[in-house]
Short mmCIF file of N, CA and C in Angstrom, two decimals:
data_model
loop_
_atom_site.label_atom_id
_atom_site.label_comp_id
_atom_site.label_asym_id
_atom_site.label_seq_id
_atom_site.Cartn_x
_atom_site.Cartn_y
_atom_site.Cartn_z
N MET F 1 -16.30 -138.17 -0.80
CA MET F 1 -15.65 -136.94 -0.40
C MET F 1 -16.67 -136.08 0.34
N ARG F 2 -16.24 -135.59 1.45
CA ARG F 2 -17.14 -134.78 2.27
C ARG F 2 -17.06 -133.33 1.84
N PHE F 3 -18.15 -132.65 2.04
CA PHE F 3 -18.23 -131.22 1.78
C PHE F 3 -17.64 -130.50 2.98
N HIS F 4 -16.64 -129.66 2.73
CA HIS F 4 -15.97 -128.95 3.80
C HIS F 4 -16.34 -127.48 3.68
N LEU F 5 -17.25 -127.04 4.54
CA LEU F 5 -17.80 -125.70 4.46
C LEU F 5 -16.74 -124.60 4.58
N PRO F 6 -15.80 -124.66 5.50
CA PRO F 6 -14.80 -123.59 5.57
C PRO F 6 -13.97 -123.46 4.27
N SER F 7 -13.62 -124.56 3.65
CA SER F 7 -12.88 -124.51 2.39
C SER F 7 -13.73 -123.90 1.29
N PHE F 8 -15.01 -124.29 1.25
CA PHE F 8 -15.91 -123.72 0.25
C PHE F 8 -16.04 -122.21 0.44
N LEU F 9 -16.25 -121.77 1.68
CA LEU F 9 -16.39 -120.34 1.94
C LEU F 9 -15.11 -119.57 1.63
N LEU F 10 -13.97 -120.17 1.92
CA LEU F 10 -12.70 -119.53 1.62
C LEU F 10 -12.51 -119.38 0.11
N GLY F 11 -12.83 -120.41 -0.64
CA GLY F 11 -12.72 -120.36 -2.11
C GLY F 11 -13.71 -119.36 -2.70
N TYR F 12 -14.94 -119.37 -2.19
CA TYR F 12 -15.96 -118.44 -2.68
C TYR F 12 -15.54 -117.00 -2.38
N THR F 13 -15.04 -116.76 -1.20
CA THR F 13 -14.60 -115.42 -0.81
C THR F 13 -13.41 -114.98 -1.66
N ALA F 14 -12.49 -115.87 -1.93
CA ALA F 14 -11.34 -115.53 -2.77
C ALA F 14 -11.79 -115.16 -4.18
N GLY F 15 -12.73 -115.93 -4.74
CA GLY F 15 -13.24 -115.63 -6.08
C GLY F 15 -13.99 -114.31 -6.12
N ALA F 16 -14.86 -114.09 -5.15
CA ALA F 16 -15.61 -112.83 -5.10
C ALA F 16 -14.68 -111.66 -4.85
N GLY F 17 -13.70 -111.86 -4.01
CA GLY F 17 -12.74 -110.79 -3.72
C GLY F 17 -11.92 -110.42 -4.95
N SER F 18 -11.54 -111.42 -5.73
CA SER F 18 -10.75 -111.12 -6.93
C SER F 18 -11.59 -110.37 -7.96
N VAL F 19 -12.89 -110.67 -8.06
CA VAL F 19 -13.76 -109.93 -8.98
C VAL F 19 -13.89 -108.48 -8.51
N LEU F 20 -14.13 -108.28 -7.23
CA LEU F 20 -14.28 -106.93 -6.71
C LEU F 20 -12.96 -106.16 -6.81
N LEU F 21 -11.87 -106.83 -6.54
CA LEU F 21 -10.57 -106.18 -6.61
C LEU F 21 -10.23 -105.79 -8.05
N SER F 22 -10.59 -106.65 -8.99
CA SER F 22 -10.27 -106.34 -10.39
C SER F 22 -11.04 -105.11 -10.87
N ARG F 23 -12.24 -104.91 -10.37
CA ARG F 23 -13.02 -103.72 -10.73
C ARG F 23 -12.34 -102.45 -10.24
N HIS F 24 -11.71 -102.52 -9.09
CA HIS F 24 -11.03 -101.35 -8.54
C HIS F 24 -9.59 -101.25 -9.03
N LEU F 25 -9.02 -102.38 -9.39
CA LEU F 25 -7.63 -102.40 -9.81
C LEU F 25 -7.47 -101.95 -11.26
N ARG F 26 -8.47 -102.22 -12.09
CA ARG F 26 -8.38 -101.86 -13.51
C ARG F 26 -8.15 -100.36 -13.72
N PRO F 27 -8.93 -99.47 -13.08
CA PRO F 27 -8.66 -98.04 -13.28
C PRO F 27 -7.24 -97.63 -12.84
N LEU F 28 -6.77 -98.25 -11.80
CA LEU F 28 -5.41 -97.97 -11.34
C LEU F 28 -4.38 -98.41 -12.38
N LEU F 29 -4.56 -99.60 -12.94
CA LEU F 29 -3.64 -100.09 -13.96
C LEU F 29 -3.71 -99.23 -15.22
N VAL F 30 -4.90 -98.78 -15.58
CA VAL F 30 -5.04 -97.91 -16.75
C VAL F 30 -4.31 -96.59 -16.50
N GLU F 31 -4.43 -96.05 -15.30
CA GLU F 31 -3.76 -94.79 -14.98
C GLU F 31 -2.24 -94.97 -14.98
N VAL F 32 -1.75 -96.08 -14.48
CA VAL F 32 -0.31 -96.35 -14.49
C VAL F 32 0.18 -96.48 -15.93
N ALA F 33 -0.58 -97.16 -16.78
CA ALA F 33 -0.19 -97.29 -18.18
C ALA F 33 -0.21 -95.94 -18.88
N ALA F 34 -1.20 -95.10 -18.59
CA ALA F 34 -1.26 -93.76 -19.19
C ALA F 34 -0.07 -92.93 -18.75
N ALA F 35 0.31 -93.03 -17.49
CA ALA F 35 1.48 -92.30 -17.00
C ALA F 35 2.75 -92.79 -17.70
N ALA F 36 2.84 -94.08 -17.94
CA ALA F 36 4.01 -94.63 -18.64
C ALA F 36 4.07 -94.10 -20.07
N TYR F 37 2.92 -94.02 -20.74
CA TYR F 37 2.90 -93.47 -22.10
C TYR F 37 3.27 -91.98 -22.10
N ARG F 38 2.76 -91.24 -21.12
CA ARG F 38 3.12 -89.81 -21.04
C ARG F 38 4.62 -89.65 -20.82
N PHE F 39 5.19 -90.47 -19.96
CA PHE F 39 6.62 -90.42 -19.71
C PHE F 39 7.40 -90.77 -20.98
N GLY F 40 6.95 -91.80 -21.69
CA GLY F 40 7.61 -92.19 -22.93
C GLY F 40 7.56 -91.07 -23.96
N ASP F 41 6.41 -90.42 -24.08
CA ASP F 41 6.29 -89.29 -25.01
C ASP F 41 7.22 -88.15 -24.61
N LEU F 42 7.33 -87.90 -23.33
CA LEU F 42 8.22 -86.85 -22.83
C LEU F 42 9.68 -87.18 -23.17
N VAL F 43 10.06 -88.42 -22.97
CA VAL F 43 11.43 -88.84 -23.27
C VAL F 43 11.72 -88.69 -24.76
N VAL F 44 10.77 -89.10 -25.60
CA VAL F 44 10.96 -88.99 -27.04
C VAL F 44 11.10 -87.53 -27.46
N ALA F 45 10.26 -86.67 -26.90
CA ALA F 45 10.31 -85.24 -27.24
C ALA F 45 11.64 -84.62 -26.80
N ARG F 46 12.05 -84.92 -25.58
CA ARG F 46 13.32 -84.37 -25.08
C ARG F 46 14.51 -84.89 -25.88
N THR F 47 14.44 -86.15 -26.26
CA THR F 47 15.51 -86.74 -27.06
C THR F 47 15.62 -86.04 -28.42
N ALA F 48 14.47 -85.77 -29.02
CA ALA F 48 14.48 -85.09 -30.32
C ALA F 48 15.07 -83.68 -30.19
N ILE F 49 14.72 -82.99 -29.13
CA ILE F 49 15.27 -81.64 -28.90
C ILE F 49 16.78 -81.70 -28.70
N LYS F 50 17.23 -82.63 -27.89
CA LYS F 50 18.67 -82.75 -27.63
C LYS F 50 19.41 -83.18 -28.89
N GLN F 51 18.81 -84.04 -29.70
CA GLN F 51 19.44 -84.46 -30.94
C GLN F 51 19.57 -83.27 -31.89
N GLU F 52 18.56 -82.44 -31.95
CA GLU F 52 18.62 -81.24 -32.78
C GLU F 52 19.71 -80.28 -32.29
N ASP F 53 19.81 -80.12 -30.98
CA ASP F 53 20.86 -79.28 -30.42
C ASP F 53 22.25 -79.81 -30.79
N LEU F 54 22.42 -81.13 -30.70
CA LEU F 54 23.70 -81.74 -31.05
C LEU F 54 24.01 -81.54 -32.53
N GLU F 55 23.00 -81.71 -33.39
CA GLU F 55 23.22 -81.50 -34.82
C GLU F 55 23.61 -80.05 -35.11
N ASP F 56 22.98 -79.10 -34.43
CA ASP F 56 23.35 -77.69 -34.59
C ASP F 56 24.79 -77.44 -34.17
N LEU F 57 25.17 -78.02 -33.05
CA LEU F 57 26.54 -77.86 -32.55
C LEU F 57 27.55 -78.44 -33.53
N LEU F 58 27.25 -79.62 -34.05
CA LEU F 58 28.17 -80.25 -34.99
C LEU F 58 28.23 -79.48 -36.31
N ALA F 59 27.11 -78.95 -36.75
CA ALA F 59 27.12 -78.16 -37.99
C ALA F 59 27.94 -76.89 -37.81
N GLU F 60 27.83 -76.26 -36.65
CA GLU F 60 28.63 -75.06 -36.39
C GLU F 60 30.11 -75.39 -36.33
N ALA F 61 30.46 -76.50 -35.70
CA ALA F 61 31.86 -76.91 -35.62
C ALA F 61 32.40 -77.23 -37.02
N LYS F 62 31.60 -77.87 -37.84
CA LYS F 62 32.00 -78.20 -39.19
C LYS F 62 32.23 -76.93 -40.01
N ALA F 63 31.34 -75.94 -39.87
CA ALA F 63 31.48 -74.68 -40.59
C ALA F 63 32.75 -73.95 -40.16
N ARG F 64 33.03 -73.94 -38.88
CA ARG F 64 34.25 -73.28 -38.39
C ARG F 64 35.49 -73.98 -38.92
N ALA F 65 35.47 -75.31 -38.91
CA ALA F 65 36.62 -76.08 -39.39
C ALA F 65 36.86 -75.81 -40.87
N ARG F 66 35.80 -75.76 -41.65
CA ARG F 66 35.96 -75.51 -43.09
C ARG F 66 36.40 -74.08 -43.35
N ARG F 67 35.89 -73.14 -42.55
CA ARG F 67 36.31 -71.75 -42.68
C ARG F 67 37.80 -71.63 -42.38
N ALA F 68 38.24 -72.32 -41.33
CA ALA F 68 39.66 -72.28 -40.96
C ALA F 68 40.50 -72.95 -42.04
N ALA F 69 40.03 -74.02 -42.62
CA ALA F 69 40.78 -74.71 -43.67
C ALA F 69 40.89 -73.82 -44.91
N ARG F 70 39.83 -73.12 -45.27
CA ARG F 70 39.88 -72.21 -46.40
C ARG F 70 40.84 -71.05 -46.14
N GLY F 71 40.83 -70.57 -44.92
CA GLY F 71 41.73 -69.48 -44.56
C GLY F 71 43.18 -69.90 -44.65
N ASN F 72 43.48 -71.13 -44.20
CA ASN F 72 44.86 -71.63 -44.27
C ASN F 72 45.25 -71.92 -45.71
N ALA F 73 44.32 -72.34 -46.52
CA ALA F 73 44.63 -72.63 -47.91
C ALA F 73 44.92 -71.36 -48.70
N ASN F 74 44.32 -70.25 -48.30
CA ASN F 74 44.55 -68.99 -48.98
C ASN F 74 45.77 -68.24 -48.43
N GLY F 75 46.46 -68.84 -47.51
CA GLY F 75 47.65 -68.22 -46.97
C GLY F 75 47.38 -67.33 -45.77
N HIS F 76 46.18 -67.35 -45.25
CA HIS F 76 45.84 -66.55 -44.07
C HIS F 76 45.85 -67.44 -42.85
N ALA F 77 46.47 -67.00 -41.83
CA ALA F 77 46.47 -67.76 -40.58
C ALA F 77 45.39 -67.20 -39.68
N GLN F 78 44.59 -68.06 -39.09
CA GLN F 78 43.57 -67.64 -38.14
C GLN F 78 43.87 -68.22 -36.78
N ALA F 79 43.50 -67.45 -35.77
CA ALA F 79 43.74 -67.91 -34.41
C ALA F 79 42.51 -68.56 -33.85
#
């Protein structure tokens, strides 16, 4: 098998390029992952707030319904 210099140089350049690229690509990937975690935390926080708002709304509706039921049971009509 003959030594083919252009193939060797192409392979060497590809290997060296991937090492150099990985050094510059790693900080970018870390920043993208950090942004994804920040976004996930934001979604979780907003979801918790909205869930609390929904629970408050349902509790208020339940209280009104029970108040109305007690009023009707006592012979009082409410509008």
